Amino acid sequence: MIHFDFDYCKAESIEEALSAYNTFKAEGKSPLYYSGGTEIVTFCRGGQIKPDVLIDIKSIPECRVFDVKKDTAVFGSALALSEIVDANVFPLLADVSRGVADRTVRNRITLGGNICGRLPYREAVLPFLLCGGKALVAGEGSMRWLPVKELFDKKLKIGPGELLVQLEVPKEALSFPFGVVRRTQGERVSYPIITLAGIMAEGNVRIALTGAFGYPFLLPDLSDYTEGLMGNIPSSFISDTWASSDYRRYLTELSIRQIFKELGVL
Amino acid sequence: MKIYSGHELITLSVNGHKREVVIRPADTLLRVLRERLGLTGAKAGCENGDCGACTVLLDGVPVKSCMILALETEGHEVTTIEGLKNERLQRAFAEHGGFQCGFCTSGFLLNAHALLSSHPHPDDETMEEWLSSNICRCTGYEGIREAIKSCCEEVDS
């Protein structure tokens, strides 16, 4: 049960959502964009967040796009992860998404929610980081495409009131060979300790990971797995009840090697 | 754009019937089903999206009703365990010992019902992927799997 009240509205267009956000903000309220809701409902119930208004964006057509165009593949931010897994249009994204939560929860968790949420995992961003993806972000009076690797600088660089609308990758990325490694404490359905994904890029291996530092991280392209941790990544591995920083570092080394194996270069 | 605030009268479609109900926007579907509509088949287990005891079908898709606002389901069809009547799957759960204390059963049944509707002959990997959304603390997983498999075999024969 959620022990406090909030208002709720359903936006039918990007303009309506942005306008509602700014209006509520001007009234001194704290609005939140809302899509799958799994994280927001859970955090509201636990008292970690207390929004005044939820602006539901999942009826906005641009946020529901799922399209392979001539040169790109476009994914709306309000697509449920299960939709992406079942369609398997972008196998790397499908494989990474399959590891998030469980099937029934993935029927609600959305692509944008996984990337913009408060939980640090954000696994669904890895394929876009690896494949030169772009993100369409809507703000008051502007729509801008920016490289996904510029989306994170330790923190998500989407401003208050801005809305993640779509993500896209070049069409050739849909058929890249890839490897995905997800490490949990033991159970298959559990929060990950770390998640790594890798592709072959111009003869080298390109790897991105989450869970290690509290933000997604793209390694420089590697020609050998032993280069993986040699000065290429921050030293500040997270240490928490799930895993110590030393164990996370060990798992990361192990997983980089496994990605090389999965890609057939070891 | 309509803003829902305070207490609102909305119409939900549950098990094929239109039901008018007064809710708060912050009410989860689980709480509305149990406390406003008297449909107590969906169980409040963890209320954290982990156990699956509150699973219902939303337009035929299994979802955890503790993680959805009731308002979101307006205009959609909700199916609870009370909406499944004398399904072969329900009898199979009884025949194969698919439940012990019964607390998880309604969630498992609805999830399995959706699984068989979309995959009449699921392979082990698919079945595992779907069923891992639900937890049985009596650990009666084998009976549940056998019950579901028996329904697949019946279709085959």
Short mmCIF file of C-alpha atoms in Angstrom, two decimals:
data_model
loop_
_atom_site.label_atom_id
_atom_site.label_comp_id
_atom_site.label_asym_id
_atom_site.label_seq_id
_atom_site.Cartn_x
_atom_site.Cartn_y
_atom_site.Cartn_z
CA MET A 1 0.00 0.00 0.00
CA ILE A 2 1.22 3.48 -0.82
CA HIS A 3 0.70 5.60 2.27
CA PHE A 4 0.49 9.02 0.68
CA ASP A 5 -1.49 10.60 -2.12
CA PHE A 6 -0.34 11.82 -5.49
CA ASP A 7 -2.08 13.00 -8.63
CA TYR A 8 -1.92 11.09 -11.89
CA CYS A 9 -2.35 12.14 -15.49
CA LYS A 10 -1.86 10.44 -18.82
CA ALA A 11 -0.06 12.42 -21.53
CA GLU A 12 -1.00 11.68 -25.13
CA SER A 13 1.84 13.67 -26.71
CA ILE A 14 5.38 14.78 -25.93
CA GLU A 15 4.24 18.40 -25.78
CA GLU A 16 1.51 17.51 -23.30
CA ALA A 17 3.94 15.67 -21.05
CA LEU A 18 6.53 18.46 -21.08
CA SER A 19 3.89 21.12 -20.54
CA ALA A 20 2.37 19.19 -17.63
CA TYR A 21 5.78 18.75 -16.03
CA ASN A 22 6.59 22.45 -16.25
CA THR A 23 3.14 23.49 -15.02
CA PHE A 24 3.30 21.22 -11.98
CA LYS A 25 6.86 22.33 -11.27
CA ALA A 26 5.80 25.99 -11.43
CA GLU A 27 3.09 25.19 -8.88
CA GLY A 28 5.80 23.98 -6.51
CA LYS A 29 4.97 20.30 -6.99
CA SER A 30 7.39 17.45 -7.64
CA PRO A 31 6.28 15.63 -10.82
CA LEU A 32 7.76 12.41 -12.19
CA TYR A 33 7.44 10.85 -15.61
CA TYR A 34 5.92 7.39 -15.28
CA SER A 35 5.89 4.46 -17.64
CA GLY A 36 6.13 0.82 -16.48
CA GLY A 37 6.01 2.01 -12.90
CA THR A 38 7.67 -1.01 -11.29
CA GLU A 39 10.39 1.05 -9.67
CA ILE A 40 8.28 4.13 -8.89
CA VAL A 41 5.48 2.12 -7.25
CA THR A 42 8.02 0.12 -5.22
CA PHE A 43 9.90 3.21 -4.09
CA CYS A 44 6.68 5.06 -3.24
CA ARG A 45 5.56 2.14 -1.11
CA GLY A 46 8.92 2.09 0.66
CA GLY A 47 8.92 5.84 1.18
CA GLN A 48 12.16 6.40 -0.74
CA ILE A 49 10.42 8.85 -3.06
CA LYS A 50 7.35 10.99 -2.62
CA PRO A 51 6.22 12.55 -5.89
CA ASP A 52 3.23 14.88 -5.99
CA VAL A 53 2.23 13.96 -9.54
CA LEU A 54 2.90 11.08 -11.93
CA ILE A 55 2.79 11.90 -15.64
CA ASP A 56 2.17 8.64 -17.51
CA ILE A 57 4.01 8.68 -20.85
CA LYS A 58 3.24 5.23 -22.20
CA SER A 59 0.42 6.44 -24.43
CA ILE A 60 2.72 8.83 -26.31
CA PRO A 61 3.08 7.32 -29.80
CA GLU A 62 6.73 8.39 -30.20
CA CYS A 63 7.60 6.55 -26.98
CA ARG A 64 6.05 3.33 -28.34
CA VAL A 65 7.88 3.24 -31.68
CA PHE A 66 9.48 -0.08 -32.61
CA ASP A 67 10.80 0.32 -36.12
CA VAL A 68 13.61 -0.82 -38.38
CA LYS A 69 14.22 1.91 -40.94
CA LYS A 70 16.55 2.03 -43.93
CA ASP A 71 19.67 2.82 -41.87
CA THR A 72 18.63 2.62 -38.25
CA ALA A 73 16.55 0.68 -35.75
CA VAL A 74 14.46 2.80 -33.39
CA PHE A 75 13.15 1.77 -29.98
CA GLY A 76 10.62 3.85 -28.05
CA SER A 77 11.39 4.44 -24.39
CA ALA A 78 7.99 3.05 -23.31
CA LEU A 79 8.50 -0.37 -24.90
CA ALA A 80 8.32 -3.13 -22.31
CA LEU A 81 11.46 -5.22 -22.06
CA SER A 82 9.41 -8.36 -22.80
CA GLU A 83 8.29 -6.84 -26.09
CA ILE A 84 11.93 -6.28 -27.01
CA VAL A 85 12.93 -9.79 -25.93
CA ASP A 86 10.09 -11.48 -27.80
CA ALA A 87 10.58 -9.52 -31.02
CA ASN A 88 14.34 -10.26 -30.96
CA VAL A 89 14.94 -7.62 -33.63
CA PHE A 90 18.15 -6.55 -31.89
CA PRO A 91 19.46 -9.81 -30.41
CA LEU A 92 22.08 -8.12 -28.22
CA LEU A 93 19.45 -5.87 -26.63
CA ALA A 94 17.06 -8.84 -26.31
CA ASP A 95 19.72 -10.93 -24.57
CA VAL A 96 20.69 -8.16 -22.15
CA SER A 97 17.02 -7.37 -21.42
CA ARG A 98 16.23 -11.04 -20.75
CA GLY A 99 18.44 -10.86 -17.67
CA VAL A 100 16.50 -8.00 -16.07
CA ALA A 101 14.21 -9.03 -13.19
CA ASP A 102 11.78 -11.83 -14.10
CA ARG A 103 9.42 -12.40 -17.03
CA THR A 104 6.30 -10.97 -15.37
CA VAL A 105 8.11 -7.84 -14.22
CA ARG A 106 9.67 -7.43 -17.66
CA ASN A 107 6.13 -7.29 -19.01
CA ARG A 108 6.00 -3.88 -17.29
CA ILE A 109 9.58 -2.55 -17.05
CA THR A 110 10.25 -0.29 -19.98
CA LEU A 111 13.42 0.48 -21.90
CA GLY A 112 13.41 4.10 -20.74
CA GLY A 113 12.56 3.14 -17.18
CA ASN A 114 15.48 0.74 -16.97
CA ILE A 115 17.85 3.43 -18.23
CA CYS A 116 16.46 6.44 -16.35
CA GLY A 117 15.51 4.74 -13.08
CA ARG A 118 17.21 5.11 -9.74
CA LEU A 119 18.57 1.59 -9.58
CA PRO A 120 22.18 1.60 -10.78
CA TYR A 121 21.99 -1.41 -13.11
CA ARG A 122 20.60 0.16 -16.31
CA GLU A 123 21.54 -2.97 -18.29
CA ALA A 124 19.47 -1.97 -21.32
CA VAL A 125 21.80 0.92 -22.10
CA LEU A 126 24.79 -1.39 -22.75
CA PRO A 127 23.87 -2.35 -26.35
CA PHE A 128 23.40 1.31 -27.26
CA LEU A 129 26.73 2.26 -25.68
CA LEU A 130 28.49 -0.52 -27.57
CA CYS A 131 26.93 0.09 -30.97
CA GLY A 132 27.19 3.86 -31.27
CA GLY A 133 23.57 4.41 -30.31
CA LYS A 134 21.81 7.75 -30.07
CA ALA A 135 19.11 8.96 -27.73
CA LEU A 136 16.27 11.34 -28.55
CA VAL A 137 15.66 13.64 -25.59
CA ALA A 138 12.76 16.09 -25.52
CA GLY A 139 12.97 19.28 -23.49
CA GLU A 140 10.97 22.47 -23.42
CA GLY A 141 11.09 23.80 -26.97
CA SER A 142 13.71 21.33 -28.17
CA MET A 143 14.24 17.79 -29.36
CA ARG A 144 17.85 16.67 -29.51
CA TRP A 145 19.63 13.51 -30.55
CA LEU A 146 22.76 12.84 -28.54
CA PRO A 147 25.22 9.95 -28.54
CA VAL A 148 24.31 7.49 -25.82
CA LYS A 149 27.89 7.53 -24.57
CA GLU A 150 27.29 11.19 -23.70
CA LEU A 151 24.15 10.26 -21.77
CA PHE A 152 26.14 9.24 -18.72
CA ASP A 153 28.97 11.07 -17.05
CA LYS A 154 28.78 9.10 -13.82
CA LYS A 155 25.25 10.53 -13.56
CA LEU A 156 22.47 10.47 -16.12
CA LYS A 157 22.74 13.70 -18.09
CA ILE A 158 19.04 14.22 -18.76
CA GLY A 159 17.88 17.41 -17.11
CA PRO A 160 14.83 17.87 -14.87
CA GLY A 161 11.71 17.86 -17.01
CA GLU A 162 13.48 16.37 -20.02
CA LEU A 163 12.03 13.17 -21.44
CA LEU A 164 13.87 10.24 -23.01
CA VAL A 165 11.74 9.50 -26.08
CA GLN A 166 13.64 7.01 -28.22
CA LEU A 167 16.93 5.21 -28.69
CA GLU A 168 18.39 4.14 -32.01
CA VAL A 169 21.30 2.13 -33.35
CA PRO A 170 22.72 1.82 -36.86
CA LYS A 171 20.95 -1.00 -38.66
CA GLU A 172 24.16 -3.05 -39.03
CA ALA A 173 24.32 -3.29 -35.22
CA LEU A 174 21.33 -5.65 -35.30
CA SER A 175 23.58 -8.44 -36.62
CA PHE A 176 26.81 -7.80 -34.66
CA PRO A 177 28.23 -10.93 -32.98
CA PHE A 178 27.99 -10.38 -29.24
CA GLY A 179 28.52 -11.85 -25.81
CA VAL A 180 26.66 -11.12 -22.58
CA VAL A 181 27.72 -12.09 -19.05
CA ARG A 182 25.55 -11.51 -16.02
CA ARG A 183 26.76 -12.33 -12.53
CA THR A 184 24.40 -12.64 -9.59
CA GLN A 185 24.88 -13.94 -6.06
CA GLY A 186 23.57 -17.33 -7.12
CA GLU A 187 19.93 -17.23 -8.09
CA ARG A 188 19.04 -16.66 -11.70
CA VAL A 189 16.36 -14.11 -10.83
CA SER A 190 18.19 -11.63 -8.66
CA TYR A 191 19.74 -8.21 -8.83
CA PRO A 192 22.97 -8.50 -10.80
CA ILE A 193 26.36 -7.91 -9.22
CA ILE A 194 27.72 -6.96 -12.62
CA THR A 195 26.51 -7.25 -16.21
CA LEU A 196 28.88 -7.08 -19.16
CA ALA A 197 28.14 -7.05 -22.88
CA GLY A 198 30.65 -7.10 -25.70
CA ILE A 199 30.81 -6.94 -29.48
CA MET A 200 33.51 -7.23 -32.15
CA ALA A 201 34.42 -3.76 -33.39
CA GLU A 202 36.99 -3.26 -36.13
CA GLY A 203 38.98 -6.33 -35.14
CA ASN A 204 38.95 -5.50 -31.45
CA VAL A 205 36.59 -6.38 -28.64
CA ARG A 206 34.41 -3.60 -27.27
CA ILE A 207 32.96 -4.14 -23.81
CA ALA A 208 30.54 -2.14 -21.66
CA LEU A 209 29.51 -2.98 -18.13
CA THR A 210 27.14 -1.97 -15.37
CA GLY A 211 26.97 -2.74 -11.68
CA ALA A 212 30.67 -2.23 -11.10
CA PHE A 213 30.76 1.52 -10.51
CA GLY A 214 27.20 2.69 -10.04
CA TYR A 215 27.04 3.92 -13.62
CA PRO A 216 27.41 2.23 -17.01
CA PHE A 217 30.95 2.24 -18.35
CA LEU A 218 32.35 1.72 -21.85
CA LEU A 219 35.87 0.32 -21.96
CA PRO A 220 38.33 1.35 -24.65
CA ASP A 221 38.46 -1.24 -27.45
CA LEU A 222 40.60 -4.22 -26.44
CA SER A 223 42.79 -6.46 -28.58
CA ASP A 224 43.59 -8.82 -25.69
CA TYR A 225 41.59 -9.69 -22.59
CA THR A 226 44.58 -9.00 -20.32
CA GLU A 227 44.27 -5.33 -21.27
CA GLY A 228 40.84 -5.32 -19.68
CA LEU A 229 41.65 -3.93 -16.29
CA MET A 230 45.06 -2.42 -16.99
CA GLY A 231 44.37 1.23 -16.31
CA ASN A 232 41.30 1.17 -18.52
CA ILE A 233 38.63 1.42 -15.87
CA PRO A 234 38.07 3.35 -12.64
CA SER A 235 39.52 1.81 -9.51
CA SER A 236 36.45 2.56 -7.41
CA PHE A 237 34.45 -0.67 -7.61
CA ILE A 238 31.26 -0.63 -5.53
CA SER A 239 31.37 -2.49 -2.25
CA ASP A 240 28.03 -3.50 -0.72
CA THR A 241 26.18 -6.42 0.85
CA TRP A 242 25.97 -8.17 -2.54
CA ALA A 243 29.70 -8.17 -3.21
CA SER A 244 32.89 -6.52 -1.98
CA SER A 245 34.84 -4.25 -4.30
CA ASP A 246 37.60 -6.87 -4.55
CA TYR A 247 35.07 -9.55 -5.55
CA ARG A 248 33.48 -7.23 -8.11
CA ARG A 249 36.89 -6.55 -9.59
CA TYR A 250 37.60 -10.28 -9.72
CA LEU A 251 34.24 -11.00 -11.39
CA THR A 252 34.87 -8.22 -13.89
CA GLU A 253 38.24 -9.71 -14.87
CA LEU A 254 36.66 -13.14 -15.17
CA SER A 255 33.76 -11.82 -17.23
CA ILE A 256 35.96 -9.88 -19.64
CA ARG A 257 37.77 -13.13 -20.37
CA GLN A 258 34.43 -14.88 -20.85
CA ILE A 259 33.26 -12.24 -23.33
CA PHE A 260 36.43 -12.85 -25.36
CA LYS A 261 35.63 -16.57 -25.30
CA GLU A 262 32.03 -16.04 -26.36
CA LEU A 263 33.22 -13.89 -29.24
CA GLY A 264 35.61 -16.66 -30.29
CA VAL A 265 38.81 -14.65 -29.87
CA LEU A 266 40.28 -16.63 -26.97
CA MET B 1 -5.56 16.01 -20.23
CA LYS B 2 -7.50 14.70 -17.26
CA ILE B 3 -5.76 14.91 -13.91
CA TYR B 4 -6.83 12.30 -11.38
CA SER B 5 -6.68 13.63 -7.86
CA GLY B 6 -8.08 12.78 -4.44
CA HIS B 7 -10.77 10.14 -4.79
CA GLU B 8 -12.00 9.25 -8.26
CA LEU B 9 -14.80 7.06 -9.57
CA ILE B 10 -13.48 4.87 -12.36
CA THR B 11 -14.73 1.84 -14.26
CA LEU B 12 -12.58 -1.25 -14.39
CA SER B 13 -13.21 -4.32 -16.50
CA VAL B 14 -12.54 -7.35 -14.32
CA ASN B 15 -13.25 -10.94 -15.33
CA GLY B 16 -15.53 -9.70 -18.11
CA HIS B 17 -17.62 -7.45 -15.89
CA LYS B 18 -17.60 -3.65 -15.65
CA ARG B 19 -17.01 -2.61 -12.06
CA GLU B 20 -17.33 0.96 -10.81
CA VAL B 21 -15.00 1.74 -7.97
CA VAL B 22 -13.79 4.77 -6.04
CA ILE B 23 -10.03 4.82 -5.76
CA ARG B 24 -7.07 7.04 -4.96
CA PRO B 25 -4.53 7.45 -7.77
CA ALA B 26 -1.97 5.90 -5.41
CA ASP B 27 -3.97 2.68 -4.99
CA THR B 28 -2.31 -0.36 -6.49
CA LEU B 29 -4.40 -2.78 -8.53
CA LEU B 30 -3.79 -5.46 -5.89
CA ARG B 31 -5.31 -3.36 -3.12
CA VAL B 32 -8.30 -2.35 -5.22
CA LEU B 33 -9.01 -5.94 -6.25
CA ARG B 34 -8.80 -7.23 -2.71
CA GLU B 35 -10.23 -4.38 -0.64
CA ARG B 36 -12.71 -2.64 -2.96
CA LEU B 37 -13.87 -5.46 -5.20
CA GLY B 38 -13.57 -8.35 -2.76
CA LEU B 39 -11.49 -10.39 -5.16
CA THR B 40 -9.04 -11.89 -2.71
CA GLY B 41 -7.59 -14.53 -5.03
CA ALA B 42 -4.64 -12.28 -5.80
CA LYS B 43 -2.51 -12.58 -2.68
CA ALA B 44 -0.52 -9.83 -1.02
CA GLY B 45 2.74 -11.67 -0.49
CA CYS B 46 5.86 -9.53 -0.64
CA GLU B 47 4.13 -6.53 -2.29
CA ASN B 48 7.54 -5.84 -3.76
CA GLY B 49 7.30 -7.59 -7.13
CA ASP B 50 9.33 -10.57 -6.03
CA CYS B 51 6.96 -13.42 -5.13
CA GLY B 52 4.33 -13.39 -7.88
CA ALA B 53 1.46 -14.31 -5.54
CA CYS B 54 -0.46 -11.23 -6.75
CA THR B 55 -0.16 -12.11 -10.45
CA VAL B 56 -3.17 -11.24 -12.59
CA LEU B 57 -3.63 -10.99 -16.36
CA LEU B 58 -3.82 -7.59 -17.99
CA ASP B 59 -5.18 -8.04 -21.51
CA GLY B 60 -3.99 -11.64 -21.21
CA VAL B 61 -0.45 -10.73 -20.14
CA PRO B 62 0.69 -11.78 -16.64
CA VAL B 63 1.65 -8.83 -14.44
CA LYS B 64 2.22 -8.33 -10.75
CA SER B 65 -0.75 -6.38 -9.44
CA CYS B 66 1.26 -4.97 -6.53
CA MET B 67 3.38 -2.99 -8.99
CA ILE B 68 0.60 -1.42 -11.05
CA LEU B 69 -1.68 1.47 -10.21
CA ALA B 70 -5.34 0.55 -10.56
CA LEU B 71 -5.84 3.68 -12.66
CA GLU B 72 -3.51 2.34 -15.32
CA THR B 73 -5.82 -0.57 -16.00
CA GLU B 74 -8.81 1.57 -16.94
CA GLY B 75 -9.79 0.59 -20.49
CA HIS B 76 -8.03 -2.78 -20.22
CA GLU B 77 -9.27 -6.25 -19.26
CA VAL B 78 -8.13 -7.61 -15.92
CA THR B 79 -8.42 -11.34 -15.23
CA THR B 80 -8.01 -12.65 -11.71
CA ILE B 81 -8.09 -16.24 -10.50
CA GLU B 82 -11.82 -15.78 -9.87
CA GLY B 83 -12.14 -15.40 -13.65
CA LEU B 84 -10.72 -18.86 -14.37
CA LYS B 85 -13.51 -21.41 -14.04
CA ASN B 86 -12.96 -25.15 -14.24
CA GLU B 87 -9.97 -24.84 -16.51
CA ARG B 88 -8.13 -28.06 -17.32
CA LEU B 89 -5.04 -26.45 -15.81
CA GLN B 90 -6.77 -26.00 -12.46
CA ARG B 91 -7.73 -29.67 -12.34
CA ALA B 92 -4.18 -30.61 -13.34
CA PHE B 93 -2.79 -28.67 -10.37
CA ALA B 94 -5.01 -30.75 -8.07
CA GLU B 95 -4.19 -34.03 -9.79
CA HIS B 96 -0.41 -33.49 -9.80
CA GLY B 97 -0.02 -31.94 -6.36
CA GLY B 98 0.65 -28.55 -7.87
CA PHE B 99 -0.05 -26.81 -4.60
CA GLN B 100 0.55 -27.32 -0.91
CA CYS B 101 -0.40 -24.37 1.29
CA GLY B 102 -2.03 -22.73 -1.73
CA PHE B 103 -0.85 -19.17 -1.16
CA CYS B 104 1.12 -19.01 -4.41
CA THR B 105 -1.35 -21.07 -6.43
CA SER B 106 -3.47 -18.33 -7.96
CA GLY B 107 -0.37 -16.53 -9.23
CA PHE B 108 1.13 -19.70 -10.65
CA LEU B 109 -2.16 -20.68 -12.29
CA LEU B 110 -2.60 -17.35 -14.03
CA ASN B 111 1.00 -17.24 -15.16
CA ALA B 112 0.80 -20.82 -16.44
CA HIS B 113 -2.53 -20.09 -18.13
CA ALA B 114 -0.93 -17.19 -20.02
CA LEU B 115 2.11 -19.33 -20.83
CA LEU B 116 -0.01 -22.08 -22.38
CA SER B 117 -2.14 -19.53 -24.23
CA SER B 118 0.89 -18.06 -25.97
CA HIS B 119 3.07 -21.20 -26.05
CA PRO B 120 0.83 -24.32 -26.16
CA HIS B 121 3.96 -26.52 -26.16
CA PRO B 122 6.58 -24.62 -24.22
CA ASP B 123 10.08 -26.09 -24.10
CA ASP B 124 11.80 -26.43 -20.72
CA GLU B 125 13.70 -23.16 -21.15
CA THR B 126 10.56 -21.19 -21.93
CA MET B 127 8.66 -22.77 -19.06
CA GLU B 128 11.53 -22.02 -16.69
CA GLU B 129 11.72 -18.42 -17.89
CA TRP B 130 8.02 -17.83 -17.29
CA LEU B 131 7.64 -19.75 -14.03
CA SER B 132 10.67 -18.16 -12.40
CA SER B 133 8.45 -15.10 -11.94
CA ASN B 134 6.66 -16.92 -9.11
CA ILE B 135 7.90 -18.31 -5.83
CA CYS B 136 6.47 -21.30 -3.94
CA ARG B 137 7.79 -21.28 -0.39
CA CYS B 138 6.56 -24.84 0.07
CA THR B 139 8.93 -25.62 -2.83
CA GLY B 140 6.23 -27.48 -4.76
CA TYR B 141 7.81 -26.67 -8.10
CA GLU B 142 7.95 -30.23 -9.40
CA GLY B 143 4.21 -30.74 -9.02
CA ILE B 144 3.54 -27.40 -10.69
CA ARG B 145 5.75 -28.29 -13.65
CA GLU B 146 4.14 -31.72 -13.97
CA ALA B 147 0.68 -30.19 -13.90
CA ILE B 148 1.53 -27.78 -16.70
CA LYS B 149 3.28 -30.45 -18.75
CA SER B 150 0.27 -32.75 -18.42
CA CYS B 151 -1.86 -30.08 -20.11
CA CYS B 152 0.63 -29.90 -23.00
CA GLU B 153 0.57 -33.70 -23.35
CA GLU B 154 -3.21 -33.70 -23.37
CA VAL B 155 -3.19 -31.30 -26.30
CA ASP B 156 -0.72 -33.62 -28.05
CA SER B 157 -2.78 -36.80 -27.60
#
